[in-house]
XYZ file of C-alpha atoms in Angstrom:
194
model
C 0.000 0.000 0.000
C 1.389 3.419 -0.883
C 2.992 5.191 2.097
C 0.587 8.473 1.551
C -2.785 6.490 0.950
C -1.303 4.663 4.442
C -1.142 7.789 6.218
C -4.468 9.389 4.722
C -6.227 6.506 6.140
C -4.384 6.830 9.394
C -5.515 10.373 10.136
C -9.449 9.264 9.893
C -11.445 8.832 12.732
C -10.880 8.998 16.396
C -7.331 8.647 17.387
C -7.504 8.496 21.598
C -4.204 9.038 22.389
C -3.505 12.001 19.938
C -3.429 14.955 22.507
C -1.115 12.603 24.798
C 1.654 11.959 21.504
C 1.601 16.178 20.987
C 1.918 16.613 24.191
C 5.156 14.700 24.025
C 6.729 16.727 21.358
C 8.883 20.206 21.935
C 6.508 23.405 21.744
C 7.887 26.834 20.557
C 8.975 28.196 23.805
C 10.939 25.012 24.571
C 13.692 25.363 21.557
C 16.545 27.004 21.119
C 16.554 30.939 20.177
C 13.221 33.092 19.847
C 12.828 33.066 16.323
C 10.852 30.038 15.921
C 7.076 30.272 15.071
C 5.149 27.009 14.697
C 3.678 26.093 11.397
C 1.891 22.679 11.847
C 0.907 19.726 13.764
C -0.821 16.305 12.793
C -1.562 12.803 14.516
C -2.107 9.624 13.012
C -2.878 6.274 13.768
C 0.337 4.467 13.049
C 1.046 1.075 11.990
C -1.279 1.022 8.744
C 1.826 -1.464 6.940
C 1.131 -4.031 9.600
C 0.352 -6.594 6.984
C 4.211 -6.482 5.389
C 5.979 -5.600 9.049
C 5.741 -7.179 12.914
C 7.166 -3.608 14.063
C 4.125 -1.972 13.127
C 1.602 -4.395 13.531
C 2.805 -4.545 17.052
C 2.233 -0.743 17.753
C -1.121 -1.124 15.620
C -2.371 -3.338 18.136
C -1.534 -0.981 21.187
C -3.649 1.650 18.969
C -0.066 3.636 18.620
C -0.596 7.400 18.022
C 2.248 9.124 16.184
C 2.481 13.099 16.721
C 4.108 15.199 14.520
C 4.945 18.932 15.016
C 7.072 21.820 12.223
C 8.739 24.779 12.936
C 10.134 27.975 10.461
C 12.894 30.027 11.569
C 14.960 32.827 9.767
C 15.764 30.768 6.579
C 15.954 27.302 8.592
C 12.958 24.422 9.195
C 12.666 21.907 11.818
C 10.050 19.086 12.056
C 9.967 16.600 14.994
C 8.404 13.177 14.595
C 7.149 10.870 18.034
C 6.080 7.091 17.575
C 4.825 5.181 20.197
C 6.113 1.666 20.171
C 4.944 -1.224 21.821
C 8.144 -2.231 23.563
C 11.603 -0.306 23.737
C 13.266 -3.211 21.547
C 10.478 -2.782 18.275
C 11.662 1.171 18.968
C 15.216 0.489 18.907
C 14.759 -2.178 16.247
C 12.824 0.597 13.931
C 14.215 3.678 14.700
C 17.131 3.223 12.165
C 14.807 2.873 9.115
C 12.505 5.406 10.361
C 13.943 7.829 7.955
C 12.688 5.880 4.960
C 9.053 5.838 6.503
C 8.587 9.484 6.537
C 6.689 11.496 3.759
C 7.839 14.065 1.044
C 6.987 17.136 1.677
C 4.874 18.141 -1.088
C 5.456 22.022 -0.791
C 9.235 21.527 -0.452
C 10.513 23.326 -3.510
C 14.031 21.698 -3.716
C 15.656 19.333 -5.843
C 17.650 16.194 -3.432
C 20.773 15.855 -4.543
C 21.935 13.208 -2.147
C 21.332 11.302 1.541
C 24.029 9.585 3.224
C 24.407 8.007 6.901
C 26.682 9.905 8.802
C 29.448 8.303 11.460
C 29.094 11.130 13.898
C 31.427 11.157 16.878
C 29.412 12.459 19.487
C 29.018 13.001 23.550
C 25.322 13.643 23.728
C 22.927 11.542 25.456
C 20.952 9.862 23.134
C 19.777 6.091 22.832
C 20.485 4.504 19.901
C 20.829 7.248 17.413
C 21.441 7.368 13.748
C 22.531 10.764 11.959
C 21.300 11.330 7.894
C 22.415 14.215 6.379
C 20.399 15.415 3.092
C 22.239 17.801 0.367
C 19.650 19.763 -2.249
C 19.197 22.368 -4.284
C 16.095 25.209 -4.706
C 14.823 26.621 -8.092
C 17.025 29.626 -7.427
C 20.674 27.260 -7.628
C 20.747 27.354 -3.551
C 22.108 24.610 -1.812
C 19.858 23.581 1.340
C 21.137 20.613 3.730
C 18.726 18.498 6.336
C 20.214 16.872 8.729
C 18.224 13.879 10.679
C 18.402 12.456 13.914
C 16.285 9.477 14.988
C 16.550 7.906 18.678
C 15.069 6.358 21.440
C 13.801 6.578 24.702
C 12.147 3.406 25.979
C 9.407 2.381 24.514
C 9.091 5.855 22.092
C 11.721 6.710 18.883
C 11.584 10.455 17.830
C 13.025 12.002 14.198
C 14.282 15.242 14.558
C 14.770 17.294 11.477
C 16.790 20.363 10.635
C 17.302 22.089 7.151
C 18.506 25.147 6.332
C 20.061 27.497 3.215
C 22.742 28.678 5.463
C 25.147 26.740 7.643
C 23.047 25.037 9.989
C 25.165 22.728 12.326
C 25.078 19.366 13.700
C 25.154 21.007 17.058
C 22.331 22.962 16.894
C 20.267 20.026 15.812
C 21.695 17.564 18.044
C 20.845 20.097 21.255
C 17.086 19.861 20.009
C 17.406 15.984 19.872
C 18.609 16.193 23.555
C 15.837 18.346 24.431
C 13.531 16.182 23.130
C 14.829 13.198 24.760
C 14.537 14.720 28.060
C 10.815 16.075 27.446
C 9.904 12.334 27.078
C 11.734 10.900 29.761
C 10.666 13.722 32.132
C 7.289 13.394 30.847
C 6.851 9.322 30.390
C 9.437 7.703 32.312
C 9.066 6.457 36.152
C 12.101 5.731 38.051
C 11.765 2.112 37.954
C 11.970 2.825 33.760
C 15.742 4.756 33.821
């Protein structure tokens, strides 16, 4: 089934859950800098490939809510991405490939040029992370990079997303990630859980 007719379907009806997922996700005031202004936020039920993968016919049975939430800056974007899991191991099994789940944007108006894994050598606290960097090009001959970060914290995996047209770095997106990883374990995890 094709990945936008699977998340079409999964944004119909009643999706308990969906306030809890948002409320999981960074909000304006909690990121870096004051320049941010939101631009969107969506939940869906996730898990709508169950059929073809275990993963996500696991967290369709546990009536998983994914959250999604997108930011605008100066002349940089950021998008943030929370699914609910049914155990930490189908998170840290997924989270990986989690990249290659996510949509186009439709009302991007680049050109990719080329995605690559990146070995990152980092300190931060993260659980199980995987770095993507993305190189394109607008209709003007501008380069634009995104760089990705997908982790985990128990039982939920998180993308983050940062593109810009200027020299965004890995720093600034990786200190999002780490706020975002502490928002869910502050906000989901007991002390029996760290």
């Amino acid at each position: 089934m094709n990945k936008r007719f699977q998340f079409g379907i999964g944004q119909l009806g009643i999706k308990p859950g969906a306030k809890y997922s948002l409320s999981l996700l960074l909000e304006r005031q909690e990121l870096p800098g004051s320049r941010w202004k939101q631009l969107d936020q969506r939940t869906w039920r996730y898990g709508f490939d169950a059929k073809t993968n275990e993963i996500s016919a696991r967290a369709r049975s546990i009536k998983s809510i994914a959250a999604w939430r997108s930011f605008q800056g100066d002349r940089n974007w950021l998008w943030i991405q929370l699914i609910p899991f049914a155990s930490s191991e189908d998170a840290k099994q997924a989270m990986p490939r989690a990249l290659d789940t996510t949509l186009s944007n439709l009302r991007a108006k680049v050109k990719l040029v080329s995605q690559h894994l990146v070995d990152l050598e980092t300190e931060v606290d993260l659980n199980f992370p995987t770095f993507t960097e993305q190189k394109s090009v607008n209709a003007k001959g501008e380069d634009a990079s995104a760089k990705y970060v997908s982790a985990t914290v128990g039982k939920f995996g998180f993308i983050i997303s940062g593109s810009s047209f200027h020299n965004q770095t890995w720093d600034q997106v990786l200190e999002i990630a780490v706020l975002q990883s502490n928002k869910i374990k502050t906000l989901t995890m007991t002390k029996d859980d760290v």
